XYZ file of C-alpha atoms in Angstrom:
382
model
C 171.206 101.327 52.682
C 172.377 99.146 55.634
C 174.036 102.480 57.441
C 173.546 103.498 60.812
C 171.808 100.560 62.143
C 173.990 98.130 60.578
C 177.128 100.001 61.086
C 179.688 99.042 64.160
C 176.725 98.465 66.516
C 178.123 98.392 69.808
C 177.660 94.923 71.545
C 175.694 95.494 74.599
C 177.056 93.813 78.089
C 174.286 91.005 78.933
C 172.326 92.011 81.807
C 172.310 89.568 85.375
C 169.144 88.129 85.813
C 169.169 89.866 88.966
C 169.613 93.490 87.675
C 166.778 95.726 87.042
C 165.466 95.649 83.629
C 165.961 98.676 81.423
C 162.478 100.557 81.251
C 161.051 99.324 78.539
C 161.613 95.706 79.209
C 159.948 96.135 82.733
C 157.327 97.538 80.548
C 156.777 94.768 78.009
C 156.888 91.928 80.951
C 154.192 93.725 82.891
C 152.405 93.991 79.849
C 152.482 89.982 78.924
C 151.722 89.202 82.635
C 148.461 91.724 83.049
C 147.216 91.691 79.766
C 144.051 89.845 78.047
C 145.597 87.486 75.909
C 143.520 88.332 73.096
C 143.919 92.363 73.429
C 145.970 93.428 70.995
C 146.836 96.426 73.286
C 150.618 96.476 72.119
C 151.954 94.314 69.687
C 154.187 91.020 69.925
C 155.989 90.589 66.691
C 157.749 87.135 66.280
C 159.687 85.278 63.629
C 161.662 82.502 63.058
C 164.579 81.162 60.486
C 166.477 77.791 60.656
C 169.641 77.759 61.572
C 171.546 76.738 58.239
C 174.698 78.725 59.057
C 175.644 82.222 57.552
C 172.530 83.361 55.505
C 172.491 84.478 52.077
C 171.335 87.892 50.811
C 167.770 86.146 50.208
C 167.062 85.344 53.905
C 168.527 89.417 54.130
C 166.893 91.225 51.974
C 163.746 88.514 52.547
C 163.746 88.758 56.125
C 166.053 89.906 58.520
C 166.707 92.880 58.060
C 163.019 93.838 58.172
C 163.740 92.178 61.939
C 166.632 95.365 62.354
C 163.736 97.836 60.740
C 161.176 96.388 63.121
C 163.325 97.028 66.022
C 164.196 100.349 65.420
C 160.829 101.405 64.727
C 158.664 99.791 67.121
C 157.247 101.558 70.011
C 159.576 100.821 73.352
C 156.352 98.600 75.002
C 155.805 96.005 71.926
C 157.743 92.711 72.774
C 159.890 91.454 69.929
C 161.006 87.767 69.574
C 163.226 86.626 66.901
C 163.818 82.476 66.922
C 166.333 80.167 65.127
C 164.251 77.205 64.461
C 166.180 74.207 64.751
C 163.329 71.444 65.861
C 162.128 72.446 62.156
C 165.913 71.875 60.612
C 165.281 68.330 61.887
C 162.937 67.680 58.539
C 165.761 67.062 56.924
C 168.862 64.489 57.840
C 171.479 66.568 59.804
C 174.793 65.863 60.763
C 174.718 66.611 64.730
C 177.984 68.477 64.441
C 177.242 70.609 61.673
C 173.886 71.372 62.795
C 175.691 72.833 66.095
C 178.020 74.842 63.886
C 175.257 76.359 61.945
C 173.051 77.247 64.948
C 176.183 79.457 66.280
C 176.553 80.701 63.458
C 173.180 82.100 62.160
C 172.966 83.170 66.016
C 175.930 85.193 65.394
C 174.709 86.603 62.113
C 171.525 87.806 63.751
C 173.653 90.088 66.038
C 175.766 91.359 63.142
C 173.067 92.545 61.483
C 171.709 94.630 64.146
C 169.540 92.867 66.761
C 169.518 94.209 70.211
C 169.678 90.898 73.365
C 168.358 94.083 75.447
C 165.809 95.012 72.929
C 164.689 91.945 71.629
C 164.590 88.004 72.671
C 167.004 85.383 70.400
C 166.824 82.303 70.816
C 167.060 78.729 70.444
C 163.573 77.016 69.244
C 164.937 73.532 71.290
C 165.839 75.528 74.357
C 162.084 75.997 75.202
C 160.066 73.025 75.374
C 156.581 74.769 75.630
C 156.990 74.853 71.671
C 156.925 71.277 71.170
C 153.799 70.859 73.520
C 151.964 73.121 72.407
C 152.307 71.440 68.986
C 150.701 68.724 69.764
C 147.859 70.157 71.970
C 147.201 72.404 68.586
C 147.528 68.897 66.517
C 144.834 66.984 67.881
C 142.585 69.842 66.408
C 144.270 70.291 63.094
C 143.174 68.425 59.804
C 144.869 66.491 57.607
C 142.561 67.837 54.909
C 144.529 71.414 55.955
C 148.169 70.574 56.066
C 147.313 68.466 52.469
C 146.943 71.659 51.091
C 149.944 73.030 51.919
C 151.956 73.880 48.975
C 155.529 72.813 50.234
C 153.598 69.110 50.944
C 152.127 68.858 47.662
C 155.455 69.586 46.095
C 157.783 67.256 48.067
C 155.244 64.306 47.563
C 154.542 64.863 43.694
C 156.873 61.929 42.778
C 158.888 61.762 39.284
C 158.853 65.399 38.596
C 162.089 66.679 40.362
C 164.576 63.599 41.231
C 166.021 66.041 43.691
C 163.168 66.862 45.578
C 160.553 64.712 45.190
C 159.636 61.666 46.960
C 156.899 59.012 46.522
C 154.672 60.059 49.545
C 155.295 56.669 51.727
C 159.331 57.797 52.091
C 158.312 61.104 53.243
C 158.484 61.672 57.311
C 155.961 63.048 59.577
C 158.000 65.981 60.343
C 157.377 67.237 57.454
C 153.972 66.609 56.789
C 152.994 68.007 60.374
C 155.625 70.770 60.514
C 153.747 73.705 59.766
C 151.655 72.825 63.133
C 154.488 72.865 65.132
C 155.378 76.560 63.081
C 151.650 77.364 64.474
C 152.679 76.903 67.746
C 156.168 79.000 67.865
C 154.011 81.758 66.952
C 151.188 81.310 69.010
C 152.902 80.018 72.354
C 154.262 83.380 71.710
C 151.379 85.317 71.897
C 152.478 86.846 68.839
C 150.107 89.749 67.008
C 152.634 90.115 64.178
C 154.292 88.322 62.205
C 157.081 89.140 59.483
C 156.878 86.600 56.580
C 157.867 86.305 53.510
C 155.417 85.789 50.413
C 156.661 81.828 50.170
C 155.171 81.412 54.296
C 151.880 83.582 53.840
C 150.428 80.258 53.293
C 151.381 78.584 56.558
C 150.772 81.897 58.831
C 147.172 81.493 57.197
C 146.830 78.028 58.912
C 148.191 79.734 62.256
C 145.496 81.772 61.859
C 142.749 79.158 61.010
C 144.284 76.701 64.503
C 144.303 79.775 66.942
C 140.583 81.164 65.227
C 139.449 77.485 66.447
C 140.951 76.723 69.178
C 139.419 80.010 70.575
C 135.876 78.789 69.488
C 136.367 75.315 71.060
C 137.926 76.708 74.257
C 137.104 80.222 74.873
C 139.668 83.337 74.154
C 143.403 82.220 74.475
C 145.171 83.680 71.579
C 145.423 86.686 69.723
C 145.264 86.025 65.927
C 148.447 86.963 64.350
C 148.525 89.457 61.429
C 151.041 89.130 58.695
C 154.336 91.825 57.628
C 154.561 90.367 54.520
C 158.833 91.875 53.694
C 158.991 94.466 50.714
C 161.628 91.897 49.187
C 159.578 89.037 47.750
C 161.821 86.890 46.784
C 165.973 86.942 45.651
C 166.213 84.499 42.870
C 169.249 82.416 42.611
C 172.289 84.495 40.193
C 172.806 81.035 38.116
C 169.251 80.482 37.556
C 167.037 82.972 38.121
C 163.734 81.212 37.989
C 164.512 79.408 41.238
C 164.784 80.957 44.403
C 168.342 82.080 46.171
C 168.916 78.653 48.433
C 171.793 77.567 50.443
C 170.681 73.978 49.264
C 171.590 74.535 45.301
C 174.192 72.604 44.405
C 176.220 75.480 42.992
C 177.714 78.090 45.780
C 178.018 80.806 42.892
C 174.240 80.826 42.915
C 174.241 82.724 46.335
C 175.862 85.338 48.028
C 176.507 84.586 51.623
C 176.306 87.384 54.030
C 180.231 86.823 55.110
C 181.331 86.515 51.859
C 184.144 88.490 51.293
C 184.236 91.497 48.073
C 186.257 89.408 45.769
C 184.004 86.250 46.314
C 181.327 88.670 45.712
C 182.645 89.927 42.746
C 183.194 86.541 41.155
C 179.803 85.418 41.857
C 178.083 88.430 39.952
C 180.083 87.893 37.934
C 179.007 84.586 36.668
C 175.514 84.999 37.050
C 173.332 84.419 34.152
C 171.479 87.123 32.134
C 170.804 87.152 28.546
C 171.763 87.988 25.184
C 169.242 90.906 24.479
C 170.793 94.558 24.524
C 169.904 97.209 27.200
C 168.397 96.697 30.483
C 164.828 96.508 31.001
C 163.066 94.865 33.615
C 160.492 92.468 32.588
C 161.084 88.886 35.377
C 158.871 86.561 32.655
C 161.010 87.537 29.799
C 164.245 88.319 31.300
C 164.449 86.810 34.911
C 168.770 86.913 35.290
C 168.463 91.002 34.367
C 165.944 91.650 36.621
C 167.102 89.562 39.156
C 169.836 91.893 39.420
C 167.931 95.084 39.323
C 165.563 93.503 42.091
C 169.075 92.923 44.023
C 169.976 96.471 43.451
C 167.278 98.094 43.915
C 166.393 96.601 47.585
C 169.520 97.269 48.380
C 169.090 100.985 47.820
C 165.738 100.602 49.760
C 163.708 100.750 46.557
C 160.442 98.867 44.929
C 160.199 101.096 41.393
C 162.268 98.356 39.735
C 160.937 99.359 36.245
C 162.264 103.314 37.399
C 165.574 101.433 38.834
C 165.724 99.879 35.137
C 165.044 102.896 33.244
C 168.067 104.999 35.092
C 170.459 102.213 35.205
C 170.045 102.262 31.325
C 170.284 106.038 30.844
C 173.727 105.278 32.916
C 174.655 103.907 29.436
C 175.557 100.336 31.331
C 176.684 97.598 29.506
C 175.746 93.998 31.016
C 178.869 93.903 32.689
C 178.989 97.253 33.868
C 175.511 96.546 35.443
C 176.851 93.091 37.034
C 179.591 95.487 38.617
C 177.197 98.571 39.659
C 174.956 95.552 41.482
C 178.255 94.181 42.857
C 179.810 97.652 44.513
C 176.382 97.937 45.776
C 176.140 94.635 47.810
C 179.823 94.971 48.685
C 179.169 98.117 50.512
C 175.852 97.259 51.901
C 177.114 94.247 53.672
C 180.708 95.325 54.618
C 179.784 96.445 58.347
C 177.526 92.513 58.256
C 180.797 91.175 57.665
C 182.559 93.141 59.800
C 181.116 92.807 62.878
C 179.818 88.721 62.153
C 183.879 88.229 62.738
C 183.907 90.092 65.767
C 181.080 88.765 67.429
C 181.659 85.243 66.178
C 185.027 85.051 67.715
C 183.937 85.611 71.086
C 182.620 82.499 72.031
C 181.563 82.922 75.525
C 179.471 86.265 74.826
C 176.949 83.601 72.341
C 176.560 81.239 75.249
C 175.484 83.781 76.821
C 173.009 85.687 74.680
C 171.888 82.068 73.941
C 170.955 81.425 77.722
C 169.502 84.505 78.322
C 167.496 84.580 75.188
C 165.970 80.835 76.138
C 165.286 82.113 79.769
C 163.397 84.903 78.298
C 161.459 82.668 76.216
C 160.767 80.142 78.564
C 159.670 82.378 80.825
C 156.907 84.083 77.760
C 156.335 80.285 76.226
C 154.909 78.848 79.461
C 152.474 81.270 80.342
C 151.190 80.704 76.931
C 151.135 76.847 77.457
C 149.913 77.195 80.814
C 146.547 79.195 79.663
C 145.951 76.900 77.095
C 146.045 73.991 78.734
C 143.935 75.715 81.547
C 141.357 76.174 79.089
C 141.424 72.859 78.074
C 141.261 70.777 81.591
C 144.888 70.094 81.530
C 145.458 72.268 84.459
């Protein structure tokens, strides 16, 4: 399933600033320079993911490595921008250390898997400032009545049902509250006109959509309005309980599978993970989640949707429950061996992610501002 694209990419040599740019990044820069903002002549794809280290097969099969399909398939004149967002990690407490670790390290993972420094832009969210300000230029038109209704508000500030994750509204921070406006604004200072999501963030690319329709009303036309690429993988439910989403942030580490993880850590994890006492495998995700969980799992991996079809032939297989945990195993194994591969390559070479880091921020910069610089042009700033 991963293959070719995923398989010993060769790590291309970061070009000078002063060298010519290959031909279609001359291309895409005279494009973003010349073109009516709002045209959706060729298309800007962009999409973020906080930096919380290596990422687990949920953020894979979720997210990235619709990034790797985008990139091969996109015509050689659409600009793509892929961002670790680490203003947004700041939600949450972080240890500065850690947080520093985790940055390189989901930065390396994002070259493992495939992405391209010449094809695409990667970088750091807190590397280019213009994100920040346009946050707040798009928060003094943004409700509170709107970012109430977000769902991941309402369910951090409904206090007493989830010791874990709730908290009485007065103990919550601003950050979070307001956070989806500053996820407006990495989108938008990008001119973005697509933008991969997955089902849990169709929400918040909604309110992207509402800021950008109105602050084009209020101020004339600045920004395209992003449409969604909503990922074929839905969601990759935790393997110890599978009505709860795959999440670095469960307590147990058996309930994900890390991208880096090596076969025999694999293989434990599957298998631990919980099923159920019925006989035969069906899928039916109301009345056995853990089974098809696992045929979900299996079946994205094999770039497949007809889970009920995947079922059906992993039963004529004659599996047992084990012999399914196993099939799903030697499938994940394989898919992310050349992931794991080349993550310890790249991460071991220190100097070549300072690098990609730097040029990926310059690149951004350079995109961000003339974003910024229109908007606040439109609104007297300039």
């Amino acid at each position: 399933m991963q293959r070719a694209f995923l398989s010993s990419f060769p790590r291309p040599a970061l070009r000078s600033r002063r060298c010519p740019a290959p031909p279609h990044r001359r291309r895409r820069r005279l494009h973003a320079a010349t073109a009516d903002p709002t045209a959706p002549a060729s298309q800007t794809i962009f999409s973020g993911i906080q930096p919380t280290g290596v990422p687990h097969l949920g953020n894979y099969l979720g997210a990235l490595r619709t990034w790797v399909s985008l990139q091969r398939a996109s015509p050689p004149d659409a600009s793509l921008v892929f961002c670790l967002v680490d203003l947004h990690a700041l939600t949450l407490p972080q240890l500065p250390a850690q947080l520093a670790q985790w940055k390189r390290e989901s930065l390396a993972t994002l070259l493992a898997i495939g992405l391209d420094p010449q094809r695409c832009t990667v970088f750091e969210q807190s590397r280019v400032p213009a994100h920040a300000e346009l946050m707040w230029l798009l928060s003094c038109g943004a409700s509170m009545g709107m970012l109430n209704r977000m769902t991941q508000w309402k369910d951090k500030s409904k206090s007493g049902e989830d010791p874990n994750e709730a908290t009485s509204v007065p103990a919550l921070k601003l950050g979070l509250f307001s956070y989806p406006v500053l996820q407006a604004a990495d989108i938008l200072v990008h001119s973005a006109t697509h933008v991969p999501v997955g089902e849990d963030q169709a929400q918040h690319l909604e309110l992207t959509r509402n800021l950008a329709t109105s602050f084009n009303h209020h101020y004339g036309s600045t920004f395209p309005i992003p449409q969604t690429i909503l990922s074929p993988a839905k969601r990759i439910m935790s393997l110890r309980h599978p009505t709860a989403k795959m999440s670095k942030s469960a307590a147990d580490p058996k309930s994900r599978i890390l991208l880096t993880d090596p076969p025999s850590t694999i293989q434990a994890k599957f298998a631990s993970a919980v099923t159920d006492s019925f006989g035969g495998i069906t899928y039916s995700p109301a009345e056995r989640p853990g089974v098809s969980n696992l045929i979900e799992i299996y079946a994205h991996m094999n770039d497949r949707s007809d889970f009920a079809t995947v079922a059906a032939e992993l039963q004529d297989a004659g599996l047992s429950m084990k012999g399914l945990k196993e099939r799903v195993c030697e499938t994940v194994v394989a898919g992310l061996e050349p992931v794991r591969r080349e993550y310890a390559r790249v991460a071991g070479e220190s100097g070549y992610l300072d690098a990609v880091a730097r040029q990926g921020a310059e690149e951004a910069r350079e995109r961000a501002q003339r974003a910024l610089d229109r908007a606040k042009r439109a609104m007297g700033l300039l």
